[in-house]
Short mmCIF file of C-alpha atoms and ligand atoms in Angstrom, two decimals:
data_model
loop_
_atom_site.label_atom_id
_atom_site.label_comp_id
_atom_site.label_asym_id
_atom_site.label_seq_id
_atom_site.Cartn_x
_atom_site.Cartn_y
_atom_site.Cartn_z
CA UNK A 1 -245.28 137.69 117.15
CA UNK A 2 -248.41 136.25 118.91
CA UNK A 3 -247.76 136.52 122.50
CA UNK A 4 -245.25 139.47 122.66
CA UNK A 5 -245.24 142.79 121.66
CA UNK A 6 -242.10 144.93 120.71
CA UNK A 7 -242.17 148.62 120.13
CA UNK A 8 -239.51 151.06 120.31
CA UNK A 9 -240.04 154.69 121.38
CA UNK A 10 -236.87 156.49 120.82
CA UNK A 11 -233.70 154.90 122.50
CA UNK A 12 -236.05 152.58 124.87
CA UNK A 13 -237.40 149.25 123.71
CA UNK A 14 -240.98 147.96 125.17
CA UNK A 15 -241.61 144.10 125.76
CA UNK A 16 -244.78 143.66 126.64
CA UNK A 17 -245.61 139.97 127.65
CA UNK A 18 -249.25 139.51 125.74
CA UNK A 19 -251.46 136.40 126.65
CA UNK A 20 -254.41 137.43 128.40
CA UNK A 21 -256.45 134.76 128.74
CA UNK A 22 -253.83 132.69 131.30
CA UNK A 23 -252.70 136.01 132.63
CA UNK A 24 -249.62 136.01 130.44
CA UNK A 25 -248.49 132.68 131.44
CA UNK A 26 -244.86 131.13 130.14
CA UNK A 27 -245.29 128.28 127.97
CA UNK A 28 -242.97 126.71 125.82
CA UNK A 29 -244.30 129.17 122.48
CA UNK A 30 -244.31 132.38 124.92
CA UNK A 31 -240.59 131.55 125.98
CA UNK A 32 -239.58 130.68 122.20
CA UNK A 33 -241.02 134.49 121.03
CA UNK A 34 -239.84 135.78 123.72
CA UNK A 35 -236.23 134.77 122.84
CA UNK A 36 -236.69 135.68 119.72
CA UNK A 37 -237.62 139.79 120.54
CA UNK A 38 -234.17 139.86 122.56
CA UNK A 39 -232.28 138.63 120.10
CA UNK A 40 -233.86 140.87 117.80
CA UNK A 41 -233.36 143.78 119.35
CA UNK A 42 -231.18 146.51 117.54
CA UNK A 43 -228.12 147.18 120.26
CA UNK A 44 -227.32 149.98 117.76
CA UNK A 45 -229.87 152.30 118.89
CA UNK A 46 -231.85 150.93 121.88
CA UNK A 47 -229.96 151.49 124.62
CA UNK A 48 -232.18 150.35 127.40
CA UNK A 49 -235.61 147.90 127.72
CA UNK A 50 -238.58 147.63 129.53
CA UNK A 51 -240.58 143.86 130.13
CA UNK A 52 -243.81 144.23 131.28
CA UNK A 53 -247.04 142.21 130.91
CA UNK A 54 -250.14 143.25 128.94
CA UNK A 55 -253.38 144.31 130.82
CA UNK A 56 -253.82 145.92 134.01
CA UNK A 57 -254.42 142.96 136.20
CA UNK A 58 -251.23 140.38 135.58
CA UNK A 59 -247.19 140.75 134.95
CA UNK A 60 -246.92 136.89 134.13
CA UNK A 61 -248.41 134.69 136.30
CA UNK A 62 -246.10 131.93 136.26
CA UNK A 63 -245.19 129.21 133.95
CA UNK A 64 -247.95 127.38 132.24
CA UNK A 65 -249.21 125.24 134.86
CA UNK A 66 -251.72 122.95 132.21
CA UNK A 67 -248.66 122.85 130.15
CA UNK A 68 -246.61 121.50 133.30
CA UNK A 69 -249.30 119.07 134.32
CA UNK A 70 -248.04 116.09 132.27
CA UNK A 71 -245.02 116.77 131.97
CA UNK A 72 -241.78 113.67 132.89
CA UNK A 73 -239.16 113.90 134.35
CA UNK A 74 -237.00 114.95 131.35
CA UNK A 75 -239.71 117.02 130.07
CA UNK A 76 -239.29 119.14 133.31
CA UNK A 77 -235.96 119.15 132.99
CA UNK A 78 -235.75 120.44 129.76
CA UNK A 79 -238.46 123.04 130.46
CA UNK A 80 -236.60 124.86 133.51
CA UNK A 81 -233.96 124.65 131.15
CA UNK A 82 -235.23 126.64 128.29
CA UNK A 83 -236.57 129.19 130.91
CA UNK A 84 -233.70 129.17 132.41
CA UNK A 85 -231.21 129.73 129.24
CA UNK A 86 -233.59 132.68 128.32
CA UNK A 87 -233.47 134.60 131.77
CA UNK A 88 -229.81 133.98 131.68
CA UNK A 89 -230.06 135.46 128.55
CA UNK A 90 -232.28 138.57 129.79
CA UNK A 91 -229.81 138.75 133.39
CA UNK A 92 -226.61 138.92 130.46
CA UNK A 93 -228.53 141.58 128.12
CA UNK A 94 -225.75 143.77 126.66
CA UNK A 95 -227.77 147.03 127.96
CA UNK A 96 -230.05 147.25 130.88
CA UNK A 97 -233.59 145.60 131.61
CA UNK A 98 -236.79 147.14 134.06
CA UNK A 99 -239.04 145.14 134.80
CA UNK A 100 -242.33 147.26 134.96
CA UNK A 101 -244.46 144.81 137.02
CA UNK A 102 -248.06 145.64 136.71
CA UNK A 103 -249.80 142.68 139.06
CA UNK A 104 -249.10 138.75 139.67
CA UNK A 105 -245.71 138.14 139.66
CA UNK A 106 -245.75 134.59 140.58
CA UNK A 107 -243.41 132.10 139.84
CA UNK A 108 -242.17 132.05 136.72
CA UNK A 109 -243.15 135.52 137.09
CA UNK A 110 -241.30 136.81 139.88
CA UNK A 111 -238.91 134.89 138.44
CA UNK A 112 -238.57 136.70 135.13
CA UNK A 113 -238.33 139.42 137.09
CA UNK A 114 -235.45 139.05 138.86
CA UNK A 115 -233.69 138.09 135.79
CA UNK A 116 -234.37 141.69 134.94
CA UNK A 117 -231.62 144.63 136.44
CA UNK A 118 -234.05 146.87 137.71
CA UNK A 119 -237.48 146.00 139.27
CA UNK A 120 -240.44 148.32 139.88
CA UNK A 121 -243.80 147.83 140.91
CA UNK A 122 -247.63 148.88 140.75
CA UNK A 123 -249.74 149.42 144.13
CA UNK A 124 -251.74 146.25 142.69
CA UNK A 125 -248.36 143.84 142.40
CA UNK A 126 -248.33 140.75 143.63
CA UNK A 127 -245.30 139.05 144.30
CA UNK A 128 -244.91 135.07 145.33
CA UNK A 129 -242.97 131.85 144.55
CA UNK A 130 -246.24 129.03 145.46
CA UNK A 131 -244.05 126.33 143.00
CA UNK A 132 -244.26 123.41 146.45
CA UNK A 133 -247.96 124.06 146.48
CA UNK A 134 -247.97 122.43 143.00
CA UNK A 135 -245.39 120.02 143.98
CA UNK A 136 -242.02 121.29 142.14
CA UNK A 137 -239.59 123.55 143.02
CA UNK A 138 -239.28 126.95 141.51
CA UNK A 139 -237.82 126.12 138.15
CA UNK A 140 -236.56 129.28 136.12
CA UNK A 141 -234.15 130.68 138.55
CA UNK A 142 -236.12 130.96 141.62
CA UNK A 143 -233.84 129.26 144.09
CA UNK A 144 -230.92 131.02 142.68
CA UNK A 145 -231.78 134.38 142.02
CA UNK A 146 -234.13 134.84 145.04
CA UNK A 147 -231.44 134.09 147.46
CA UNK A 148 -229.19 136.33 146.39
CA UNK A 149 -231.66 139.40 146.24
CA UNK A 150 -233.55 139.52 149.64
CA UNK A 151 -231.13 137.01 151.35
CA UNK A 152 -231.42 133.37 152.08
CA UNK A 153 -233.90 133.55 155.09
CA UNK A 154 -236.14 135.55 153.77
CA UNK A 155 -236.08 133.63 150.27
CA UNK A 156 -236.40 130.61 152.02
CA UNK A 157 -239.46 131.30 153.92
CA UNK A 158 -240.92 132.62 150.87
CA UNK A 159 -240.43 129.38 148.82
CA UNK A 160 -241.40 127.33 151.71
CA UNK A 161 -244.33 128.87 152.67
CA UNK A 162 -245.21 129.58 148.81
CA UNK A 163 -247.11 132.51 150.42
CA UNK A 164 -247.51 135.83 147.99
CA UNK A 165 -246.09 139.40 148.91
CA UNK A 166 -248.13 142.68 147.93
CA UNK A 167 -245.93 145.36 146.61
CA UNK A 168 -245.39 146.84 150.07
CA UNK A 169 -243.65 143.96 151.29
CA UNK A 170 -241.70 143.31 148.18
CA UNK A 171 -240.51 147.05 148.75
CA UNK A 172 -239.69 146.25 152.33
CA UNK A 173 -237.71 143.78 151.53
CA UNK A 174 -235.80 144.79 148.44
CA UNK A 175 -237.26 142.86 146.17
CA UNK A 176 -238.52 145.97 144.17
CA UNK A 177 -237.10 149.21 144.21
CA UNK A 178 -240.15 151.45 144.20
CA UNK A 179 -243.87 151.03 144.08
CA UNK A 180 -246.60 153.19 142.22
CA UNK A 181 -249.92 153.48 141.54
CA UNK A 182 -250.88 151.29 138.51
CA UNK A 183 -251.41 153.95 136.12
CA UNK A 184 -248.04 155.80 136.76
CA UNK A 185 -246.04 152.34 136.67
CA UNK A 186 -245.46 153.00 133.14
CA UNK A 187 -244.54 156.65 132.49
CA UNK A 188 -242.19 155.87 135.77
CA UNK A 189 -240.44 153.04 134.12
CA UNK A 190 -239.89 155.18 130.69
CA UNK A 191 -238.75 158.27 132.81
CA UNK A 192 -236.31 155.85 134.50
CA UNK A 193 -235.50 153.98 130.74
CA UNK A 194 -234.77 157.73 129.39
CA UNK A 195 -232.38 158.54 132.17
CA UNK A 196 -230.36 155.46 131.93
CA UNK A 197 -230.51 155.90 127.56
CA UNK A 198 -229.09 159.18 128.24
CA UNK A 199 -226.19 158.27 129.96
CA UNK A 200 -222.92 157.30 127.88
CA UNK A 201 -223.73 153.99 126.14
CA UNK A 202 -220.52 152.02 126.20
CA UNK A 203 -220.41 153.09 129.93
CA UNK A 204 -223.64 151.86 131.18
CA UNK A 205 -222.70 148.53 129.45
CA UNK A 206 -219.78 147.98 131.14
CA UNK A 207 -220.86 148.97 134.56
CA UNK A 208 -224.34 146.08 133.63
CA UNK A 209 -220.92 143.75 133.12
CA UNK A 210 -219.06 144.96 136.05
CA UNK A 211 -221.99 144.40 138.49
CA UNK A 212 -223.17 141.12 136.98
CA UNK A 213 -219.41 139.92 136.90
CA UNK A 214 -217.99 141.10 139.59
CA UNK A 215 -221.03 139.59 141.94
CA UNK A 216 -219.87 135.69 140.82
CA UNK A 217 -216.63 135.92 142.12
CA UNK A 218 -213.73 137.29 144.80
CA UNK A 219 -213.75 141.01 145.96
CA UNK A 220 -210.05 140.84 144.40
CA UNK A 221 -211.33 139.25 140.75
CA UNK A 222 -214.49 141.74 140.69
CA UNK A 223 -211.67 144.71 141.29
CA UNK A 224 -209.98 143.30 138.66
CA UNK A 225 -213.65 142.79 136.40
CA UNK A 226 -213.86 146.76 137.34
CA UNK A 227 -210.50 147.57 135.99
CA UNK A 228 -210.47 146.48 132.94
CA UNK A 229 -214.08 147.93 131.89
CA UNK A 230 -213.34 151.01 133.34
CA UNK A 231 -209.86 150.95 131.37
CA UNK A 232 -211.77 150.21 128.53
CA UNK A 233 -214.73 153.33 128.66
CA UNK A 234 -211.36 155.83 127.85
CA UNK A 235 -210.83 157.01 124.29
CA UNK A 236 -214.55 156.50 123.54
CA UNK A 237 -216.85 159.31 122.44
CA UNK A 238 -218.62 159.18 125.92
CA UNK A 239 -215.55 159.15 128.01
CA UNK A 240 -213.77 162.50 125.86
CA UNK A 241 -217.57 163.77 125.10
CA UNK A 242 -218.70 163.34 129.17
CA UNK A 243 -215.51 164.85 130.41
CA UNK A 244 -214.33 167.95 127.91
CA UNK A 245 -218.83 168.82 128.65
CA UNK A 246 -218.04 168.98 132.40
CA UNK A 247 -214.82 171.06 131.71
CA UNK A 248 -216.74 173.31 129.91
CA UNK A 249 -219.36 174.06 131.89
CA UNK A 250 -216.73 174.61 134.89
CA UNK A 251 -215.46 177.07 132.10
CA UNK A 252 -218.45 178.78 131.51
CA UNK A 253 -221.83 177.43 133.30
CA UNK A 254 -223.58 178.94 130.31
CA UNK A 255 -222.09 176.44 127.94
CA UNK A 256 -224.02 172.86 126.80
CA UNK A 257 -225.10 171.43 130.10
CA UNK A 258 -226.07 168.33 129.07
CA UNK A 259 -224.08 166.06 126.07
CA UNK A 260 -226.25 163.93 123.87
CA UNK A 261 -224.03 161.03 124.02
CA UNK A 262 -224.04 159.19 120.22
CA UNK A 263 -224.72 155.44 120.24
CA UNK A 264 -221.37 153.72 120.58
N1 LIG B 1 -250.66 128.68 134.05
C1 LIG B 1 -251.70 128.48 133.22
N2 LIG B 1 -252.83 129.20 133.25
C2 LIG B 1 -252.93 130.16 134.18
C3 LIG B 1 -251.88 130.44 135.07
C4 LIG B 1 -250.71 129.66 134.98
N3 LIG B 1 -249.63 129.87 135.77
N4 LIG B 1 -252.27 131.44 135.89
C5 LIG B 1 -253.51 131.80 135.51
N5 LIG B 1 -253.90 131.02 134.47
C6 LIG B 1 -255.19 131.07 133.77
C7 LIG B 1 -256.29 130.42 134.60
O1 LIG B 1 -256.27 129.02 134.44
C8 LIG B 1 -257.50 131.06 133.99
O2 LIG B 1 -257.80 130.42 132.77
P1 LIG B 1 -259.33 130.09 132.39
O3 LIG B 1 -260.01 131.41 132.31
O4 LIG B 1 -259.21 129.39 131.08
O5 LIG B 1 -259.85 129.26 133.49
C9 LIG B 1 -257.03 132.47 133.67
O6 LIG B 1 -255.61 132.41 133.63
C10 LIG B 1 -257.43 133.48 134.71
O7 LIG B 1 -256.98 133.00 135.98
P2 LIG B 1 -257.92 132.88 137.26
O8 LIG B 1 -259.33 132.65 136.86
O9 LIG B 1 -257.31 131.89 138.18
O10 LIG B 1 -257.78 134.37 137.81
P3 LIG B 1 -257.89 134.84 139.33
O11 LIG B 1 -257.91 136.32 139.31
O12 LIG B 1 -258.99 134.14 140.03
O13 LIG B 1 -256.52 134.34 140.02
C11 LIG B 1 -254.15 134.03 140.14
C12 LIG B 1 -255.30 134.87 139.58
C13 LIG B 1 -254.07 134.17 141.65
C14 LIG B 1 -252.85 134.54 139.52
C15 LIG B 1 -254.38 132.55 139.78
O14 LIG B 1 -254.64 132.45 138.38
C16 LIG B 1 -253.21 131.68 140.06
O15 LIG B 1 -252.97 131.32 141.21
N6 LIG B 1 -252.43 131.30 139.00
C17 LIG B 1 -251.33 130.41 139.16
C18 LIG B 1 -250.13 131.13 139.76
C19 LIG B 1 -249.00 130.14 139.99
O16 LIG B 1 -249.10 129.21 140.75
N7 LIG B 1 -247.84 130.39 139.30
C20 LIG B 1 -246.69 129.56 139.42
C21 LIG B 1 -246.68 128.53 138.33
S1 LIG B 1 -245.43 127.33 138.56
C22 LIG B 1 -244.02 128.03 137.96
O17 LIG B 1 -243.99 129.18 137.55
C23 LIG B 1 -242.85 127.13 137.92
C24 LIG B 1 -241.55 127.74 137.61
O18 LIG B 1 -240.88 128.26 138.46
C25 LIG B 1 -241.01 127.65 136.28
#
């Protein structure tokens, strides 16, 4: 791969977003690769995934701007739409997805991020939608997914404005869930990774489908989204594994305190 790097340190896969020289900027190659590294990933074993940008100054600094420039009218079209079938594809992800955002996050950027089910920052972050000061709108999920994360005010005088966020104000208002120096953004994000890959496999799935479901449609439909998924975690290894552990610790708090769930 030329502009993405994939590496897998036990259960937790790495993305790393590499083109330096536009600040890891989204054109229509970097999209096409990046595609590719999802689908590649092995759902056997990696049970949760980090996307974060190369270098210590950008996450992804939007979509390729020069690359926009001439574009038509179809040509636009067909570009939100491949960025948007891939962060569909990213929001969908069978297992969980942190973004580990490590500067710009603009456009495209930001927007990547939000596809992602967990964001979390660096001190350094920078967080902004600026798409009307180039004359288009945000194009890879901005005006959807923005919206429905820090509200429609807020995302709306964001876009309109197109003024950037630091990290404390994306904290503020819940557009990240934590912030760290730049250095510790990393070992925070595979701390957080290991946690969630420790957890019973099938069961963090279905509560990634539950969520994601369930948010689309009635309170009554997304109880029903919930039933079935939760109906569906019993007879697995982590449901009779998770459960006998905790009744045998109650039995004797000496006993295996902590169940290495198997892949499932
Ligand atoms: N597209 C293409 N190239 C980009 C880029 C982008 N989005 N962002 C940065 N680059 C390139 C610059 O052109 C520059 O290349 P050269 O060295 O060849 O000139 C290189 O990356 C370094 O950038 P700067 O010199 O500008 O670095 P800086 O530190 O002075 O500024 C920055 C950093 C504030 C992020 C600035 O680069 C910037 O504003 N970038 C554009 C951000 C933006 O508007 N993103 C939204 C794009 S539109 C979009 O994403 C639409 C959508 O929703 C799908």
């Amino acid at each position: 791969m030329g502009f993405i790097d994939y590496e897998v340190e036990g259960a937790v896969g790495i993305i790393t977003i590499n083109r330096p020289k536009a600040l890891n900027a989204l054109n229509a190659d970097v999209l096409t690769e990046l595609e590719q590294t999802f689908d590649a990933v092995d759902l056997k074993t990696v049970r949760c995934l980090i996307l974060t940008g190369a270098g210590d100054k950008s996450f992804v600094a939007g979509a390729d701007i020069g690359a926009m420039s001439t574009m038509s009218k179809e040509e636009g079209k067909a570009f939100g739409k491949k960025g948007n079938d891939i962060f569909l594809k990213i929001e969908k992800f069978p297992i969980p997805v942190i973004a580990a955002i490590n500067g710009f996050a603009l456009g495209g950027g930001c927007e990547i991020s939000m596809s992602c089910d967990i964001r979390i920052c660096s001190d350094t972050a920078m967080f902004g939608q600026p798409e009307v000061g180039l004359g288009i709108t945000p194009g890879f999920g901005g005006t959807q997914r923005l919206a429905r994360l820090v509200g429609a005010g807020m995302a709306k005088q964001l876009i309109y404005t197109a003024r950037n966020i630091k990290a404390d104000e994306a904290f503020r208002i819940g557009l990240v869930n934590a912030v760290y120096p730049l250095e510790e953004l990393m070992p925070a994000a595979k701390k957080m990774a290991a946690t969630i890959a420790g957890n019973a496999p099938f069961a963090v799935r279905a509560c990634k489908k539950a969520i994601n479901e369930g948010l689309q449609v009635s309170i009554d439909e997304g109880a029903a989204i919930e039933e079935d998924l939760f109906g569906a975690c019993f007879e697995t290894y982590g449901q009779r594994e998770g459960m006998a552990n905790f009744l045998r610790k109650k039995d004797d708090p000496k006993k295996v305190k902590k169940v290495a769930f198997l892949d499932e």
